Structures are given as C-alpha cells and as structure tokens.
mmCIF file of C-alpha atoms in Angstrom:
data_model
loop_
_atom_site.group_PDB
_atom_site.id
_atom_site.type_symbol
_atom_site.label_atom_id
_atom_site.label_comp_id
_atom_site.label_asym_id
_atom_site.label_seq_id
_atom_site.Cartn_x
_atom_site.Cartn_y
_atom_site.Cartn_z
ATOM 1 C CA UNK A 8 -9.440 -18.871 8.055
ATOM 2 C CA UNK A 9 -11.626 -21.158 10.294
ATOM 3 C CA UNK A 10 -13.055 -18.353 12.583
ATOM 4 C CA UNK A 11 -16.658 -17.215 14.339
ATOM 5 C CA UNK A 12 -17.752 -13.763 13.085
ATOM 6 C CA UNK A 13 -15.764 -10.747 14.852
ATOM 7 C CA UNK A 14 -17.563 -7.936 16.973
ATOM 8 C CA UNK A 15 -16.495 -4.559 16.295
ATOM 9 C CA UNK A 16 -13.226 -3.225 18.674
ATOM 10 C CA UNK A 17 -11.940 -0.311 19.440
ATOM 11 C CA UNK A 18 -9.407 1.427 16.908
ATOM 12 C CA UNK A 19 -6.551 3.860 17.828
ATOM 13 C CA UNK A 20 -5.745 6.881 15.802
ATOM 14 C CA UNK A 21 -8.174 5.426 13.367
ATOM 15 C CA UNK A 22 -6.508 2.448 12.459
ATOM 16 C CA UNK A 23 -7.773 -1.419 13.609
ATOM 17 C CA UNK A 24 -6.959 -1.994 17.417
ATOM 18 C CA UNK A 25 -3.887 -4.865 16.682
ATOM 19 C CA UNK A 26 -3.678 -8.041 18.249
ATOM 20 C CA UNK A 27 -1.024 -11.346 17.057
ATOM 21 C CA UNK A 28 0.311 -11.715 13.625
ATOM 22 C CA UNK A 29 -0.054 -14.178 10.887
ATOM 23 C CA UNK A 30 3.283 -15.436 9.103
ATOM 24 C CA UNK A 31 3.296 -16.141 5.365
ATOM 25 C CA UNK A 32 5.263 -19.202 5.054
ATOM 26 C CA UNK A 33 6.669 -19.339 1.092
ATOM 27 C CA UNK A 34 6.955 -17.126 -1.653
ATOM 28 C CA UNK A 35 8.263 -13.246 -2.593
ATOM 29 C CA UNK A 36 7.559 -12.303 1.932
ATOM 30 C CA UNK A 37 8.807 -15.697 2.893
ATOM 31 C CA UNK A 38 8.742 -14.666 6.862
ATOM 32 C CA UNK A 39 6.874 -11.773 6.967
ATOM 33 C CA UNK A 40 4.889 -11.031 9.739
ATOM 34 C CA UNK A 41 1.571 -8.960 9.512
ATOM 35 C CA UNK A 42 -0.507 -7.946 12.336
ATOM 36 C CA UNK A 43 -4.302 -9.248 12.836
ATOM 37 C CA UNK A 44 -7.275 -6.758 14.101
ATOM 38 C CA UNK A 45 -8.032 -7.599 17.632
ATOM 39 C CA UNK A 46 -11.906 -8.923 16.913
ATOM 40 C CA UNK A 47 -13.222 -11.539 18.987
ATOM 41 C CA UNK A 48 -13.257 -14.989 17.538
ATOM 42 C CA UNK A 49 -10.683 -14.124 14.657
ATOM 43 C CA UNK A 50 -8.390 -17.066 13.865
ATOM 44 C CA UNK A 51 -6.378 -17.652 11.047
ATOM 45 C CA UNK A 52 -5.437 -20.921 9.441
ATOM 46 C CA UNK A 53 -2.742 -22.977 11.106
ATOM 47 C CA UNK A 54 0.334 -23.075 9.397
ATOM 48 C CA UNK A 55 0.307 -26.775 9.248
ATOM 49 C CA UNK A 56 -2.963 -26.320 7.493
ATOM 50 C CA UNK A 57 -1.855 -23.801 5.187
ATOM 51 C CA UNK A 58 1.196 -25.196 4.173
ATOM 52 C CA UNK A 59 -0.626 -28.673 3.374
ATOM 53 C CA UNK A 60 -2.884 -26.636 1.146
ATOM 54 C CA UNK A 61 -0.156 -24.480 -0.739
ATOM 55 C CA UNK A 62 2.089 -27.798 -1.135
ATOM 56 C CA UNK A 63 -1.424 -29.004 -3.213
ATOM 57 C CA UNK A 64 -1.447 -26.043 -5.319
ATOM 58 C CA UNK A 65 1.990 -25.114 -5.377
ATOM 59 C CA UNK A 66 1.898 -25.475 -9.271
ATOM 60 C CA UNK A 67 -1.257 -23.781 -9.826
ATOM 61 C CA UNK A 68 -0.782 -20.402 -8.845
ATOM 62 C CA UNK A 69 1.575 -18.680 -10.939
ATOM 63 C CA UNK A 70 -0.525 -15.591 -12.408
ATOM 64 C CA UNK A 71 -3.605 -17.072 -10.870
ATOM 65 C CA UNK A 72 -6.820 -14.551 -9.708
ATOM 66 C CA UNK A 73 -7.485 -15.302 -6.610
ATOM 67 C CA UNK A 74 -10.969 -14.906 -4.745
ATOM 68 C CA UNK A 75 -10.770 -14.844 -0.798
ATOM 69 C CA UNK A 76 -14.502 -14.860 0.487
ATOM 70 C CA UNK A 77 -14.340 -14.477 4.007
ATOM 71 C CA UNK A 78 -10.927 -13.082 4.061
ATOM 72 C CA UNK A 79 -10.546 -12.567 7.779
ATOM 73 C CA UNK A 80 -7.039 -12.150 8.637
ATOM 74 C CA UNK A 81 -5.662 -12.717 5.024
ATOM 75 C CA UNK A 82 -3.576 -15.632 5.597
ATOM 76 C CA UNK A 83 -4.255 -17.394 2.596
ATOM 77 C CA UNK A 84 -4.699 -15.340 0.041
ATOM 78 C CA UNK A 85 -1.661 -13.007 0.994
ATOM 79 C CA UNK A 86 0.141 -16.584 1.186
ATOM 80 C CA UNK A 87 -1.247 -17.007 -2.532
ATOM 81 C CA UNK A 88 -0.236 -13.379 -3.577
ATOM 82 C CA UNK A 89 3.591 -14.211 -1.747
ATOM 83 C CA UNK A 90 3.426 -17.105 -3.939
ATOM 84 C CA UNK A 91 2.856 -15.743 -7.891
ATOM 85 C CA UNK A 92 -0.638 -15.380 -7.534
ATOM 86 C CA UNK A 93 -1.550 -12.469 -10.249
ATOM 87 C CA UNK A 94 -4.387 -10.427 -8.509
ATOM 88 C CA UNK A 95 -6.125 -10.781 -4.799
ATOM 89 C CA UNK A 96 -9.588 -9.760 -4.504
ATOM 90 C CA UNK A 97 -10.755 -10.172 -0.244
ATOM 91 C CA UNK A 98 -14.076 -9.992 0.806
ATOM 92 C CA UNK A 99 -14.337 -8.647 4.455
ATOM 93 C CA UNK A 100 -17.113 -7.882 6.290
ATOM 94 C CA UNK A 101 -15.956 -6.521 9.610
ATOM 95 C CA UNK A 102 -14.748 -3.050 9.675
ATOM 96 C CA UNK A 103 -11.680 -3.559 11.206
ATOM 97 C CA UNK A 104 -10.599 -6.602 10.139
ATOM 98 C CA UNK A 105 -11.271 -5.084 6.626
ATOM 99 C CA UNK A 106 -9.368 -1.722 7.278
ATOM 100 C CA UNK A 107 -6.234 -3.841 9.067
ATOM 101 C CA UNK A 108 -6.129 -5.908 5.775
ATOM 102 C CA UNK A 109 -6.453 -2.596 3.656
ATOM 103 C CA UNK A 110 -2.565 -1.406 5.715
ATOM 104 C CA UNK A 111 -1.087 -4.988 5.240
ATOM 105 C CA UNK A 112 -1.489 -4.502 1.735
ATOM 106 C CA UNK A 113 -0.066 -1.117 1.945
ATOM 107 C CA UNK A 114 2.737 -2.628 3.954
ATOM 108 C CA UNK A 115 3.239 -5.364 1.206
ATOM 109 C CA UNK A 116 3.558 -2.655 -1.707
ATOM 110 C CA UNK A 117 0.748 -4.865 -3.194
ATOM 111 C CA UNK A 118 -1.780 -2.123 -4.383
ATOM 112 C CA UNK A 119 -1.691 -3.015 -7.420
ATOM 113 C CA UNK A 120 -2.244 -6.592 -7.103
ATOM 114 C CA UNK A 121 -4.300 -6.724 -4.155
ATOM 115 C CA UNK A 122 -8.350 -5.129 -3.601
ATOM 116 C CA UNK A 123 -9.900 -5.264 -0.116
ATOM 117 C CA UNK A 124 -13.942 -5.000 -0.366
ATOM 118 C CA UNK A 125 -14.985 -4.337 2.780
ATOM 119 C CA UNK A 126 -19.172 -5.808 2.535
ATOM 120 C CA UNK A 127 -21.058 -8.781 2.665
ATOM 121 C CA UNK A 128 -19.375 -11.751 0.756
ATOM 122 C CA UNK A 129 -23.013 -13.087 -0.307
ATOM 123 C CA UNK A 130 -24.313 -9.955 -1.630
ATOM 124 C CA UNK A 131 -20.526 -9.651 -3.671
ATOM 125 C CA UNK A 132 -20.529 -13.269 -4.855
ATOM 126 C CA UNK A 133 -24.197 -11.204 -6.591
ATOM 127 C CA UNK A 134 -22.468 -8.760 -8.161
ATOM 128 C CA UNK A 135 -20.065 -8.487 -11.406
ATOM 129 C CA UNK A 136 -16.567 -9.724 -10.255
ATOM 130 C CA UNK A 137 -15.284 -12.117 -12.887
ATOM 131 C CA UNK A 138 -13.966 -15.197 -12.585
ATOM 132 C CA UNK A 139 -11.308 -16.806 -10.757
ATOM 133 C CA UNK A 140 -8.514 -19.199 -10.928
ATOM 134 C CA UNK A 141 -8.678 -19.848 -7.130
ATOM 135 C CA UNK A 142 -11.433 -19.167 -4.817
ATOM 136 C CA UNK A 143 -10.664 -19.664 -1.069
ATOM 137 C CA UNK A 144 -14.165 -20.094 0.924
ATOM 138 C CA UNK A 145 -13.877 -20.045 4.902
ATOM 139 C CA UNK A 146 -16.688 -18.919 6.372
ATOM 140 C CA UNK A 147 -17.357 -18.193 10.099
ATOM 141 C CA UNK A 148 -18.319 -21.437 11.872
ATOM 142 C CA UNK A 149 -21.664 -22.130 12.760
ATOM 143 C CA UNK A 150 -23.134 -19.728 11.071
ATOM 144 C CA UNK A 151 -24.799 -21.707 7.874
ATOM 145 C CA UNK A 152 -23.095 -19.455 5.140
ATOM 146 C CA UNK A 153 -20.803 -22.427 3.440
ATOM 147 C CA UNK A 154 -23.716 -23.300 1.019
ATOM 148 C CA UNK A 155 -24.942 -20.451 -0.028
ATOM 149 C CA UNK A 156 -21.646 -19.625 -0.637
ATOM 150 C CA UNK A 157 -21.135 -22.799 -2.928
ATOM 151 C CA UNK A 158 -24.247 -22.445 -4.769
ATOM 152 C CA UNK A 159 -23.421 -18.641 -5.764
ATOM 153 C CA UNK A 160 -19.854 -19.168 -6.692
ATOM 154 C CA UNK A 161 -21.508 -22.139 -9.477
ATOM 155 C CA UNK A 162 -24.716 -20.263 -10.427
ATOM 156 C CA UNK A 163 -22.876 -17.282 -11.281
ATOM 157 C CA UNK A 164 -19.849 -19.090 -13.176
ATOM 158 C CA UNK A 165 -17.443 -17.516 -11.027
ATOM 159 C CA UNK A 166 -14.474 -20.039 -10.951
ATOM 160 C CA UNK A 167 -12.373 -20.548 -14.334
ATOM 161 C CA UNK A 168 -12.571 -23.545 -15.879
ATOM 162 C CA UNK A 169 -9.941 -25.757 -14.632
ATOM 163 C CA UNK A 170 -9.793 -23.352 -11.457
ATOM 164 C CA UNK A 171 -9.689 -24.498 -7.924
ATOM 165 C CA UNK A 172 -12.138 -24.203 -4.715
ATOM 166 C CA UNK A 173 -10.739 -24.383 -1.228
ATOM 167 C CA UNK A 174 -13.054 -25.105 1.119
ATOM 168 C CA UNK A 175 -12.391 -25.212 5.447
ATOM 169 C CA UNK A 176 -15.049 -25.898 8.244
ATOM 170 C CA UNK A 177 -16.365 -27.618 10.769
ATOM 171 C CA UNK A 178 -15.266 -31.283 10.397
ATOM 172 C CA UNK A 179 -18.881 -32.399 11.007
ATOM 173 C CA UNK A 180 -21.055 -30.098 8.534
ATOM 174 C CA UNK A 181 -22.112 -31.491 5.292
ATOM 175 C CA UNK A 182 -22.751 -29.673 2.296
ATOM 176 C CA UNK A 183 -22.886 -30.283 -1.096
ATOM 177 C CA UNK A 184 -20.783 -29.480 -4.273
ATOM 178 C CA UNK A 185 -22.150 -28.996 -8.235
ATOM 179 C CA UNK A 186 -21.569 -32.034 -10.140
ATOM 180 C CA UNK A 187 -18.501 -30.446 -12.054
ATOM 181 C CA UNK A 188 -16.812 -29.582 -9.073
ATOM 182 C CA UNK A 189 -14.214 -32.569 -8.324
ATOM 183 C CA UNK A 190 -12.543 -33.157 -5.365
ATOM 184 C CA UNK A 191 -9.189 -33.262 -5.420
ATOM 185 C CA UNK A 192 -7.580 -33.588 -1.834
ATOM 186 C CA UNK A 193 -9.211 -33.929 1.795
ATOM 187 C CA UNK A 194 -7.470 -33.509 5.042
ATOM 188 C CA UNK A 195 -8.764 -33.253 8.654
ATOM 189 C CA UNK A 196 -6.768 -31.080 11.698
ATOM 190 C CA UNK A 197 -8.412 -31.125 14.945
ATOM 191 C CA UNK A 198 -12.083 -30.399 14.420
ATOM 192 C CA UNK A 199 -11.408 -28.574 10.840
ATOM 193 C CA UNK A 200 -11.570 -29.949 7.675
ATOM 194 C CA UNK A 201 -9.971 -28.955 4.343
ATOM 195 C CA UNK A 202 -10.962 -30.028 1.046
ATOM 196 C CA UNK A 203 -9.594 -28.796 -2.331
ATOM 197 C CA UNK A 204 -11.575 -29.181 -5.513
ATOM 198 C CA UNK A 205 -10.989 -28.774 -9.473
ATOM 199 C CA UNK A 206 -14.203 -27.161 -11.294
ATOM 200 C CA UNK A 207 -14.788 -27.801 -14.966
ATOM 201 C CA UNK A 208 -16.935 -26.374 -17.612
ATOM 202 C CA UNK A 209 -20.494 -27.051 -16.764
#
C-alpha cells in the first residue's frame, strides 16, 4: 500500500479513530468493504493496481502463506486471504492502523487464518517466522526501508522456493534484487511502480 508513515490519531472507545474504506475486489468477500484508521498519509493500493497484480497471481495463491510487511490498510493481503490464500501474517507498525486491522479480521471471521503483529517490520523480518509463498513489500515512501527490506527477506531464506515478491514504490527509486530473484511482471501507475518477482533456491 504505497503510503508515508502514519502519526498516531485519536481512538474512540478504544478502538482506531475510522476514516474511508478499502474494497476487496475478488474472492470468498468479493465487495466487502472494511474501514481504514484515520492516520495521516495512509493510502491503500488503487484498485486498478491491485487488480493488475492479483490477475498476475491469480493461479498462485490457492493455500499460499502470505507475508504482508508494511501492511498498512490490508488491502492486499486481505485481497490474497479473499482469494484462497492459506494463512496472512501483517506486519504493522502504527498502533492504530495495527489495532483497526486486528477488528477487520474479526469482522472477516478470519482468526484463524489471519495474525496481525503490531512492531517493526525490520526487526520481524529478524526474527523466526518461516517462510512464505507470497511476500507483499510496500514500504512508506521516502523513507529508505525497501532495501533493507529486500536484503532481510533473502539473507534469512524467508520466501519459498518458487514463491513470489511483490514489490510497490516510488517510480524513481532504484534498488536491487538477489540474483535468484526473477522478475516476472513490471507496471507503472502515476508515480508508483509495481514489480512482481519469482525467487528460486539460492
């Protein structure tokens, strides 16, 4: 979810101070609507750009573990849960965005296939997670976090073999992938841009 890093905001009755929705577009909530904390510079995904990246994968998610780093708003990886994905781990920083995601999965019935982690995605991608079929990376812009992002995900093996990266930022920053990572597809909207990439055995 292309977005800056949110402030903290206010919360009501101790839940995450609401504003918009995000709309998963295919699968098992085909048109469900799920609200979005109300942080400062908290955007999710278009749908144009979402639904160009689930029409990519749209054969590779059926009982797939998916990773979403910066999960934000949870647009894409409830739109990868909606669509067979087997398990949803989101990394959140923000308190409120993380709590508002923690209720959408309650609202979804998805407990048991969905984890919110409410910490630093850098210091997680250290830690003992597993590995991952899917890993959706979309850091906050301008904030240098893509690559270090990249080079934990490879150093600590955490996409499958044959799994998939999605990566979306700024249409000008460069970075750089391991040699094993592939790229796949590549699409531009506005000033984001989307790549998709297949990761083999080192």
């Amino acid at each position: 979810m292309a977005k800056k890093r949110p402030q903290s905001a206010p919360t009501r009755n101790g839940k995450a101070a609401v504003s918009g929705q995000i709309r998963i577009i295919g699968g098992q909530w085909r048109g469900r609507k799920l609200p979005v904390a109300d942080l400062p510079g908290l955007r999710p995904t278009t749908d144009r750009v979402k639904e160009t990246l689930f029409n990519w994968l749209q054969f590779e998610l059926r009982d797939a573990r998916v990773l979403d780093v910066f999960a934000g708003t949870g647009s894409l990886g409830f739109e990868a849960l909606s669509r067979g994905a087997r398990e949803l781990v989101m990394i959140e920083k923000a308190n409120q965005a993380a709590r508002q995601l923690q209720q959408n999965v309650a609202t979804l019935a998805a407990a048991d296939r969905a984890t919110v982690i409410c910490a630093d995605a850098l210091a997680t991608l250290h830690g003992t997670i597993g590995t991952f079929n899917l890993v959706l990376l979309d850091p906050p812009f301008n904030q240098a976090l893509l690559q270090p992002c990249i080079d934990q995900l490879a150093a600590g093996n955490l996409v499958a073999n044959q799994g998939w990266v999605y990566i979306e930022c700024e249409q000008q920053l460069t970075f750089t992938t391991p040699a094993n990572w592939r790229l796949h597809r590549e699409k531009t909207a506005g000033q984001v841009a989307y790549r998709l990439y297949q990761v083999t055995a080192a």
